[in-house]
Coordinates of C-alpha atoms in Angstrom, one line a residue:
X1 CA -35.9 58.3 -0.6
X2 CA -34.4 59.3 2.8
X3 CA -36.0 58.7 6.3
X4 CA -39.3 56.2 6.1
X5 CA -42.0 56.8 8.8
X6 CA -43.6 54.0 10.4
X7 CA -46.4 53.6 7.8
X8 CA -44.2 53.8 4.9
X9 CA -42.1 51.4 6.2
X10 CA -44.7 48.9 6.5
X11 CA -45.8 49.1 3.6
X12 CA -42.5 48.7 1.8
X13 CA -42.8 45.1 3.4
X14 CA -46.0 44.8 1.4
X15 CA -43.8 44.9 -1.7
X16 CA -41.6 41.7 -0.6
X17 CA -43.0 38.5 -1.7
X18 CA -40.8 36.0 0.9
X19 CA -41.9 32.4 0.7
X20 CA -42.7 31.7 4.2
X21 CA -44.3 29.0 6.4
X22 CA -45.6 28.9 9.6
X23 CA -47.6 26.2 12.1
X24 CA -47.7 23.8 9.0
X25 CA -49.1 26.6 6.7
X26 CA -48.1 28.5 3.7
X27 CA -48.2 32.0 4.6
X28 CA -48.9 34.7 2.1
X29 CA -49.5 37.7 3.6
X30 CA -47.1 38.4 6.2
X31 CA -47.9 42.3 6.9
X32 CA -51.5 41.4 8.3
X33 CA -50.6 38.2 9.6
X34 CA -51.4 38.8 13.6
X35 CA -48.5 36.7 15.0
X36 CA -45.7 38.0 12.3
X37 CA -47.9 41.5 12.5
X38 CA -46.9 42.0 16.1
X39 CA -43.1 41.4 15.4
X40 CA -43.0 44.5 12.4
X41 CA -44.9 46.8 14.9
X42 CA -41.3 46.4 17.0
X43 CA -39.5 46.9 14.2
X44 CA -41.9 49.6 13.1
X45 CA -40.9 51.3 15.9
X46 CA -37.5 52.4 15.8
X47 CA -39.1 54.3 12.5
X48 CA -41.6 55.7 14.9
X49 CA -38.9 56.7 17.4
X50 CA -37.4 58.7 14.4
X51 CA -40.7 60.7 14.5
X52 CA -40.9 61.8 17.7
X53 CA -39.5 64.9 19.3
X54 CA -38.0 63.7 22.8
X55 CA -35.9 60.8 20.7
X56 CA -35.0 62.4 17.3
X57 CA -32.1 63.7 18.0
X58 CA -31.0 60.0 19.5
X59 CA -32.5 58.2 16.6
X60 CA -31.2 60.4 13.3
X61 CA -28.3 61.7 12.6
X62 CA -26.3 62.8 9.4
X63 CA -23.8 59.7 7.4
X64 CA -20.8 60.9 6.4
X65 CA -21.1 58.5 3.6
X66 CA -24.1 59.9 2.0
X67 CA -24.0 63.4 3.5
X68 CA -27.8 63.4 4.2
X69 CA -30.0 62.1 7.9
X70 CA -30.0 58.7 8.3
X71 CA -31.6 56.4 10.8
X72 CA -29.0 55.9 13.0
X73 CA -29.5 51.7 12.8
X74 CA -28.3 52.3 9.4
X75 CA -25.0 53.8 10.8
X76 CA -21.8 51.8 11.4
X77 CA -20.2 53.8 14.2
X78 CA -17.1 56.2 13.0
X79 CA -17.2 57.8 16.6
X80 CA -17.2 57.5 20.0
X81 CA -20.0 59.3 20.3
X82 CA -21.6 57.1 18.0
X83 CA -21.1 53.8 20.0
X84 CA -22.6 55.6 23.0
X85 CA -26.1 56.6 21.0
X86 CA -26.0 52.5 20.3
X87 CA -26.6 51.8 23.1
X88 CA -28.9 54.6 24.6
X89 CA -31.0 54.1 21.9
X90 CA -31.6 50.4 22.0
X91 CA -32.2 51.3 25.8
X92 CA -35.3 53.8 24.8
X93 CA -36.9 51.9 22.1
X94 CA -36.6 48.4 24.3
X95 CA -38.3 50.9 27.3
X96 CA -40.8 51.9 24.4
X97 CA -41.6 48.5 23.1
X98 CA -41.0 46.6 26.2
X99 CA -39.7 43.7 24.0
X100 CA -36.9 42.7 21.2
X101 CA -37.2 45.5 18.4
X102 CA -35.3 43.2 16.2
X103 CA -33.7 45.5 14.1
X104 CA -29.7 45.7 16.4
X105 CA -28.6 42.9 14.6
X106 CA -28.5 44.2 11.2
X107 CA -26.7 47.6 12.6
X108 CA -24.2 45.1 14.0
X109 CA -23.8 43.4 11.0
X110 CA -23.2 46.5 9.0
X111 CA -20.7 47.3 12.2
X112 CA -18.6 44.1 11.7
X113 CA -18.8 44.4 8.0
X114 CA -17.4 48.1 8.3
X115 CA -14.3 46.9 9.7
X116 CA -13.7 43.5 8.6
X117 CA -14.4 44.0 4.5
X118 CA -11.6 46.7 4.9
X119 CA -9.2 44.0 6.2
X120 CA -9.7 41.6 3.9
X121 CA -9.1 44.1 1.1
X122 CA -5.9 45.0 1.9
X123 CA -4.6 41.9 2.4
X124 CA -5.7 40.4 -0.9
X125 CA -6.7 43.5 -2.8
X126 CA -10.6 41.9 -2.9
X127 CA -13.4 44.1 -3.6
X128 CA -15.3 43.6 -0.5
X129 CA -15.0 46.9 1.1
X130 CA -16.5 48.4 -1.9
X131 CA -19.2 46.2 -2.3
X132 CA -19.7 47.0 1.4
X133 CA -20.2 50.4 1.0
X134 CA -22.6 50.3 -2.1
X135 CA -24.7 48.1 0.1
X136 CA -24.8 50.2 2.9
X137 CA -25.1 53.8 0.6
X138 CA -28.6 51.5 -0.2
X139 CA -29.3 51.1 3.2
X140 CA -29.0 54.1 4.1
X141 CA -30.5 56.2 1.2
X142 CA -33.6 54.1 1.6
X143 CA -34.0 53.7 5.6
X144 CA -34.0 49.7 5.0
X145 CA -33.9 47.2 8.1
X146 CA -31.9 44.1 7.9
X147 CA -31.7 41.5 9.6
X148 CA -28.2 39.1 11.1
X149 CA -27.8 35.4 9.5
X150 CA -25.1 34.1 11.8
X151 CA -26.2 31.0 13.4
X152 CA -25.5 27.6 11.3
X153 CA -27.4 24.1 12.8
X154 CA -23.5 23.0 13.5
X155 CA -25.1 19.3 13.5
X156 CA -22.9 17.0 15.3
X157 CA -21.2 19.5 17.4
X158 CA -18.0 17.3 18.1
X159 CA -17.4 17.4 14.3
X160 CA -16.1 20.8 12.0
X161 CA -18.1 21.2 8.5
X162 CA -16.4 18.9 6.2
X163 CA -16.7 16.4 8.8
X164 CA -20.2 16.5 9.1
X165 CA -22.5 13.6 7.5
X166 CA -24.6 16.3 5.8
X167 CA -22.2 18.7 4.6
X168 CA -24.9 21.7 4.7
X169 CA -24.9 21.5 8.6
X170 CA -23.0 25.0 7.8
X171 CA -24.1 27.4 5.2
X172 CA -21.9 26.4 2.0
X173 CA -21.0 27.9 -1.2
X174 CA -22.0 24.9 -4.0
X175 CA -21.1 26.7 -7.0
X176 CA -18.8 29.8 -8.1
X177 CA -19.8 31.6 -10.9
X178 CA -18.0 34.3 -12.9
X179 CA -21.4 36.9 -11.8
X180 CA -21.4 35.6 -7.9
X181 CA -22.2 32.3 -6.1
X182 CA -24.5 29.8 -5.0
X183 CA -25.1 28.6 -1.5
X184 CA -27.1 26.3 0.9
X185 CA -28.2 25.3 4.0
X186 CA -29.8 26.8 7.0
X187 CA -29.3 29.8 9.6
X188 CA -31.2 29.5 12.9
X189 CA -33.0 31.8 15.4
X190 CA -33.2 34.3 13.0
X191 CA -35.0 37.2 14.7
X192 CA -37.0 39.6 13.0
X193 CA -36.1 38.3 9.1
X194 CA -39.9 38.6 8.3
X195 CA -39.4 42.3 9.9
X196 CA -36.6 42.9 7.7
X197 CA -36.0 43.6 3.5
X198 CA -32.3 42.5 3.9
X199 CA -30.4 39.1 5.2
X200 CA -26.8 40.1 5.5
X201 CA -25.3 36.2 5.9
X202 CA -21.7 35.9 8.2
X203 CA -19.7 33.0 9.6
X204 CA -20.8 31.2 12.6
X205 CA -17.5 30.3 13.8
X206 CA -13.1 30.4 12.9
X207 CA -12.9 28.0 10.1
X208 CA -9.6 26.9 9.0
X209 CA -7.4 25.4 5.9
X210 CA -10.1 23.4 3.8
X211 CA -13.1 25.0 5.2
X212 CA -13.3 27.8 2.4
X213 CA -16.9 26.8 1.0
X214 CA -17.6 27.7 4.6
X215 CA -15.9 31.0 4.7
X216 CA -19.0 33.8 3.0
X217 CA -20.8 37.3 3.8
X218 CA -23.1 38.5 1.8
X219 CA -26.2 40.1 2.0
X220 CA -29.6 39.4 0.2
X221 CA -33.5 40.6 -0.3
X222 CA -35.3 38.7 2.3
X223 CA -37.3 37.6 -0.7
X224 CA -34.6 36.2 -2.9
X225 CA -35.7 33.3 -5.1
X226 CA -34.6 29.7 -3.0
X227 CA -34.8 31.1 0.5
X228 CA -37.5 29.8 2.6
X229 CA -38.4 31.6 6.0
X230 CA -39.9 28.3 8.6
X231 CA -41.3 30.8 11.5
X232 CA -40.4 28.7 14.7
X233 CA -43.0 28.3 18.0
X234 CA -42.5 30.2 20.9
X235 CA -44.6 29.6 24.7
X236 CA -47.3 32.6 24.3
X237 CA -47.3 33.2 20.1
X238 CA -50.6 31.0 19.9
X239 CA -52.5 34.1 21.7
X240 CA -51.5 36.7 19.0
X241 CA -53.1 34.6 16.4
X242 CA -56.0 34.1 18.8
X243 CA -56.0 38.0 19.6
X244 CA -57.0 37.1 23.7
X245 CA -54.4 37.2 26.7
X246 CA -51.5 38.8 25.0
X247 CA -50.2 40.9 27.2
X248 CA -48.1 42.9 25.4
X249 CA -51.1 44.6 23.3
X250 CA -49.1 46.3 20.5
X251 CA -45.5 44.0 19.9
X252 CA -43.7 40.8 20.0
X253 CA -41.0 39.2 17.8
X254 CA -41.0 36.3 15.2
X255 CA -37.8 33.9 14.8
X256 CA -37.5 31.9 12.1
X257 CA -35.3 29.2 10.2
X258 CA -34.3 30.2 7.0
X259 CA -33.4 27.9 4.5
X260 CA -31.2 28.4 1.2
X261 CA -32.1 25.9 -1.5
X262 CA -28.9 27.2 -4.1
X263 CA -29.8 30.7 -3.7
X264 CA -27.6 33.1 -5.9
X265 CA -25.5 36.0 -4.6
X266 CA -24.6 38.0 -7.4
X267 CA -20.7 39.2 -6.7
X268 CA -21.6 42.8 -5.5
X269 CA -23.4 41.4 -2.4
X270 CA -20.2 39.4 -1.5
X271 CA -18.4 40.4 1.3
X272 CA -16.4 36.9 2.0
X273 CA -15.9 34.2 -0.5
X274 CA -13.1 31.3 1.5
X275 CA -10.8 33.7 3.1
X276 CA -11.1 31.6 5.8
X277 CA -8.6 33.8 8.5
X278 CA -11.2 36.4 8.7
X279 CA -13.8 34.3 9.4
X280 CA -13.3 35.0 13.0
X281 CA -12.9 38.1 12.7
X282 CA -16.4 38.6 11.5
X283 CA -17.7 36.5 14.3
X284 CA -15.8 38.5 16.9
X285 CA -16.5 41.8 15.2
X286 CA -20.4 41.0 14.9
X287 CA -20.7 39.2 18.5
X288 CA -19.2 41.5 20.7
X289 CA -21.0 44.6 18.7
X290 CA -24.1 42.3 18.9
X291 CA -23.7 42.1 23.5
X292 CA -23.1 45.8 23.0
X293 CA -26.8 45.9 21.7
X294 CA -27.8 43.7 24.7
X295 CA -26.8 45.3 27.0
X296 CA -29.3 48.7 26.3
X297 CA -32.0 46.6 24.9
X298 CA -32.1 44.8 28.0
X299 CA -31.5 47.4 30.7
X300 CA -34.9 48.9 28.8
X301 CA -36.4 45.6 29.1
X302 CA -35.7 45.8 32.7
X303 CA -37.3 49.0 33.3
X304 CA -40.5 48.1 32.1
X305 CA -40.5 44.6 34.1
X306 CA -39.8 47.2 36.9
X307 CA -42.7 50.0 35.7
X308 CA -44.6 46.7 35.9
X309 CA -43.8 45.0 39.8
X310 CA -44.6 48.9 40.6
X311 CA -47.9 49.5 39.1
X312 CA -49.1 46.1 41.0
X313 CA -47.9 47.2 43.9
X314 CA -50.2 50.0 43.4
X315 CA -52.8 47.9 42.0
X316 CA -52.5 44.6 44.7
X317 CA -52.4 47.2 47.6
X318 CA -48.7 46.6 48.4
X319 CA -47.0 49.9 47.6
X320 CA -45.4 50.3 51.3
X321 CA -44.3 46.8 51.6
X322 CA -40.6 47.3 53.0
X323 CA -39.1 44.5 51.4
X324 CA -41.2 45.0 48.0
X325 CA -38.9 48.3 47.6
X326 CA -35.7 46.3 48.1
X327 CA -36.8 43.8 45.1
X328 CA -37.8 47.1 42.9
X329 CA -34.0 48.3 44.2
X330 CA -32.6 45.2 43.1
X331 CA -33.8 45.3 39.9
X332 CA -32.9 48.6 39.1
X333 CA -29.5 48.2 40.0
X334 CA -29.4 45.4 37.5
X335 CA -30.4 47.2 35.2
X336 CA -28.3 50.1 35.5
X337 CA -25.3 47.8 35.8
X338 CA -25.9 46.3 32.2
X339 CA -26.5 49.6 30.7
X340 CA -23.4 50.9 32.5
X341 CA -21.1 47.8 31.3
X342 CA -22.3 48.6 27.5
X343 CA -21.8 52.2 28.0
X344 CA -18.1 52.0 29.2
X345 CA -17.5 49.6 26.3
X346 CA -17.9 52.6 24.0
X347 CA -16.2 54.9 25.9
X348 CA -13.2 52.6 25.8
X349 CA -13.7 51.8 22.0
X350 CA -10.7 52.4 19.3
X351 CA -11.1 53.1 16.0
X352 CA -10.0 50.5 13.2
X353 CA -8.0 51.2 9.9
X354 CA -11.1 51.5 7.8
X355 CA -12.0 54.6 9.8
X356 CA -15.2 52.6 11.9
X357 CA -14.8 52.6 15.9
X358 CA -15.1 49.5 17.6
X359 CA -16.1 48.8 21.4
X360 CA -14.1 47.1 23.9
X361 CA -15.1 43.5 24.4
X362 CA -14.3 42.5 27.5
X363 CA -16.7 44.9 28.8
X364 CA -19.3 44.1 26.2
X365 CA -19.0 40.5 26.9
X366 CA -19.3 41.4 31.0
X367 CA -22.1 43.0 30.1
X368 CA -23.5 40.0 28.3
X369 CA -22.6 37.5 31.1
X370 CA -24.3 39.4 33.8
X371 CA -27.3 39.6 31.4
X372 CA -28.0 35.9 31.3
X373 CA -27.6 35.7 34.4
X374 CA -29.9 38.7 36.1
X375 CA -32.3 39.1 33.6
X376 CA -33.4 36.0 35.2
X377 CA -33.2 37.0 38.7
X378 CA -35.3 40.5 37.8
X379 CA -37.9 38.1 36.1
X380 CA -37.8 36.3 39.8
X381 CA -38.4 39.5 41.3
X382 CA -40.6 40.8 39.6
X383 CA -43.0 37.4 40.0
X384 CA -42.3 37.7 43.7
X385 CA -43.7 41.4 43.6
X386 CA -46.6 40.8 41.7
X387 CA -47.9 37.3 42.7
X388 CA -49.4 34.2 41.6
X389 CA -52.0 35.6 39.2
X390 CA -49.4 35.3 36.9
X391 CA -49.5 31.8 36.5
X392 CA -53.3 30.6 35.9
X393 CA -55.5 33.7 35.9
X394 CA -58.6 32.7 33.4
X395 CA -59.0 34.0 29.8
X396 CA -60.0 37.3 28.8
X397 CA -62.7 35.5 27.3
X398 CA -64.1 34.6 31.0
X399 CA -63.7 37.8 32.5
X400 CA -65.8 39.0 29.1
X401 CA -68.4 36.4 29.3
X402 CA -71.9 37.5 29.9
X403 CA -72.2 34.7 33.1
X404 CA -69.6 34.0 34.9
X405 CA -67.2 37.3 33.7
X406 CA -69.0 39.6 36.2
X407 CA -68.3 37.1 38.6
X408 CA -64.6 36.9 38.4
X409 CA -64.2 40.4 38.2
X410 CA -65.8 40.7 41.4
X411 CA -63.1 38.3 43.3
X412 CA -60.3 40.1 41.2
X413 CA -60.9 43.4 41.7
X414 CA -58.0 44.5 45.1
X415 CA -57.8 48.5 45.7
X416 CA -60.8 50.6 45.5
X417 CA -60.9 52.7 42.9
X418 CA -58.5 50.3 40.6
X419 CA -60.6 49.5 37.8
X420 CA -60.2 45.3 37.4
X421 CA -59.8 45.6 33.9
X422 CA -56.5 47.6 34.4
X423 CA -55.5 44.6 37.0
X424 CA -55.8 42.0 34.7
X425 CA -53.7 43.6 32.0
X426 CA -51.1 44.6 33.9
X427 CA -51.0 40.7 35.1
X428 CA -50.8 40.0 31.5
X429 CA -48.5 41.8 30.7
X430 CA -45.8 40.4 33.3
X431 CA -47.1 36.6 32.0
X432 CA -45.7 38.0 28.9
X433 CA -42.1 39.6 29.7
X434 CA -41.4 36.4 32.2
X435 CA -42.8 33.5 30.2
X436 CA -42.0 34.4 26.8
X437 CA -39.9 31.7 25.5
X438 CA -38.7 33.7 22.5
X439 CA -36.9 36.1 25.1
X440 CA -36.5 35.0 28.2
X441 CA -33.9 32.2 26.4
X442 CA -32.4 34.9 24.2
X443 CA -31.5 36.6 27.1
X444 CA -29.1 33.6 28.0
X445 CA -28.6 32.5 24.2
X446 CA -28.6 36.0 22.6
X447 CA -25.2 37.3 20.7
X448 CA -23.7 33.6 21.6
X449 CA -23.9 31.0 24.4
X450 CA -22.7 31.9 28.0
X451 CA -19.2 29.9 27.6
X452 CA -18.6 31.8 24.2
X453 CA -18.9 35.5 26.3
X454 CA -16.3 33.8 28.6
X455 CA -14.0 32.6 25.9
X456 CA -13.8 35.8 24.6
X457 CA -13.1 37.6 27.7
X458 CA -9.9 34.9 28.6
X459 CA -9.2 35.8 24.6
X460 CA -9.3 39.5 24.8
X461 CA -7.9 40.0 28.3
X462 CA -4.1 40.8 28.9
X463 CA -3.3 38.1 31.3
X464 CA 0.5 39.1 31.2
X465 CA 0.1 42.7 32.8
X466 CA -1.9 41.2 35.5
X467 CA 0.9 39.0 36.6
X468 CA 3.4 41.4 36.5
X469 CA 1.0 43.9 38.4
X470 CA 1.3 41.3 41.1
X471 CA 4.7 40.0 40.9
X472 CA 6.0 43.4 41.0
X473 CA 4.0 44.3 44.3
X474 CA 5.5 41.0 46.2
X475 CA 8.7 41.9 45.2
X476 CA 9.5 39.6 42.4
X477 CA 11.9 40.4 39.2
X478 CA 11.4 39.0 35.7

């Protein structure tokens, strides 16, 4: 089949049948659903992206695998040069979608996978590298999106999996068959799944000696019989049902639970089944590629939060306000830091015994630090730019209706010549990239919790050449 375009890929969602749920309700067409609608248009754009002339030759490129062009989020990195177009890419679709494209997580799956099946193989002679690379030839040969099941409930979080009261509170394999296995339980914050035809499944966290029911990759249709999509609330997602005050007119992402009630993996689609030592590896592997993706996505959040403070400078009559320009300054310098961070990451990446390239992750993990923490200070910027209209400006439906809209538009209206209209929207549209629940946490949460980035830098950090660094500038032997 080769590359999809945008249309084509939505309509090869139309062909899944997922059981999904959402606000209490059954739903059964998710393609024209306008809440789930808005999260495929992101996804629909990295298709889009593929399309177009100025980013083509950043979005496709050729596999080595299957020898023909591929969409480059189908494309484990076997270069340098490959980690790099990671990130830059996920910069210019997050500046072209101004939001989450959902579809980084699947590419960092496929990443992990690329290395970590290989290791497992060759310590126990398993099929799983195999079985990896039939899955991904698939992926590839059809331009498919998947998305990353990493995040278990964890339940009592002072207690491992077999200590739990409910022993589903991590994904678990209940049955081994001779043809594959049977698992259940739950994943969490699953980002774009309803945007996706494949769930590839990895460990949460290290499991150890009796947690091998625990220990399982594998990857699924996002319709599989027994796995139930719960789409979960976020702050603004009641105005894209309503179709008033969205802000973000054309995207927006959806992130649901899904739930396995004993759904079947036949053993092709395994990748893990209880080797419980490479557990970690997976998460390590997946979460540092995962902050890679972060750290582009975010830096082109960033730029439209700044394209944003800008025009309402222009708009609100503010344009030559001195210390206005410093806040734009100090956003862009946040943003260029986290792109910057995620781009040495690649440069400084190795490549692994399968043949895949892997980033460094202390820099990945900087990056990701620095993200939950100044993402939050651009959205404070940006706020202080723009002004309090962001926080109670009336409906659309006011400024539309035939009495008191005329009105409104009258006291809202700022520089002459700015049409109102234009005003309002832009307002909107910062409502949207600083209230959003769904991202503004993710930008904390996203890829793992703040004290897991910092684990994994004290992890991955040689402490010993540090000290001796030192020791041998004061003068001290041994």
């Amino acid at each position: 089949m080769g590359l999809m375009t945008k249309d084509e890929y939505i309509e090869s969602l139309r062909k899944l049948n997922p059981v999904v749920y959402m606000g209490g309700e059954r739903i059964n067409n998710v393609v024209d659903n306008p809440r789930l609608r808005a999260g495929i248009e992101a996804t629909g754009a990295t298709y889009e992206v593929a399309e177009m002339d100025e980013y083509r030759d950043l979005a496709v490129t050729t596999s080595p695998l299957i020898d023909e062009p591929v969409n480059r989020f189908t494309l484990p990195p076997g270069s340098i040069d490959d980690l790099v177009h990671r990130v830059k890419l996920n910069r210019a679709i997050a500046n072209h979608v101004g939001t989450c494209h959902q579809r980084c997580t699947g590419l960092d799956c496929l990443s992990a996978l690329s290395i970590v099946t290989y290791d497992v193989d060759q310590k126990y002679g398993t099929p799983y590298y195999q079985n990896f690379l039939e899955f991904l030839t698939y992926m590839q040969k059809n331009d498919l999106t998947a998305n990353a099941g990493v995040t278990d409930l964890k339940g009592d979080r002072s207690k491992g999996p077999t200590q739990q009261a409910d022993d589903e509170m991590y994904l678990k394999i209940v049955e081994r068959r001779p043809d594959g296995i049977v698992v259940s339980g739950a994943k969490v914050h699953q980002t774009g799944s309803l945007s996706s035809h494949e769930i590839i499944v990895l460990p949460t966290r290290a499991f150890k000696k009796g947690d091998e029911d625990y220990a399982v990759a594998f990857a699924i249709p996002a319709d599989t019989p027994g796995l139930i999509h719960v789409v979960g609330r976020s702050s603004l997602d009641s105005r894209e049902i309503e179709g008033v005050d969205c802000g973000n007119i054309r995207y927006s992402k959806n992130c649901p639970t899904l739930i396995f009630d004993k759904v079947f993996i036949p053993n092709h689609r395994v990748f893990l089944n209880g080797e419980t030592e490479f557990a970690v590896q997976m998460v390590i592997r997946f979460s540092s590629f995962h902050r890679q993706s972060h750290g582009g996505c975010k830096a082109g959040k960033i730029d439209c939060m700044i394209g944003a403070a800008l025009t309402l400078m222009d708009y609100n009559g503010t344009s030559k306000v001195a210390h206005h320009k410093q806040k734009v300054i100090d956003m862009i310098y946040r943003a260029e830091t986290l792109y910057g961070c995620c781009l040495a990451s690649s440069y400084e990446g190795k490549k692994e015994a399968s043949g895949a390239y892997f980033i460094d992750t202390i820099l990945s993990n900087a990056s990701k630090i620095h993200e939950g923490k100044e993402l939050s200070e651009c959205i404070r910027l940006m706020i202080d730019i723009v002004g309090g209209f962001v926080a109670d400006m009336p409906s659309d439906r006011d400024f539309d209706h035939p009495e008191i809209g005329p009105v409104l538009k009258r006291y809202f209206q700022a520089v002459e010549g700015i049409p109102v209209e234009n005003r309002i929207r832009m307002f909107r549209l910062v409502e949207k990239m600083a209230m959003e629940s769904a991202d503004t946490i993710s930008d904390i949460h996203g890829g793992g919790s703040p004290e897991a980035h910092r684990v994994t830098i004290l992890r991955e950090s040689d402490l010993e050449s540090k000290k001796r660094a030192a020791k041998r500038l004061a003068g001290i032997e041994g």
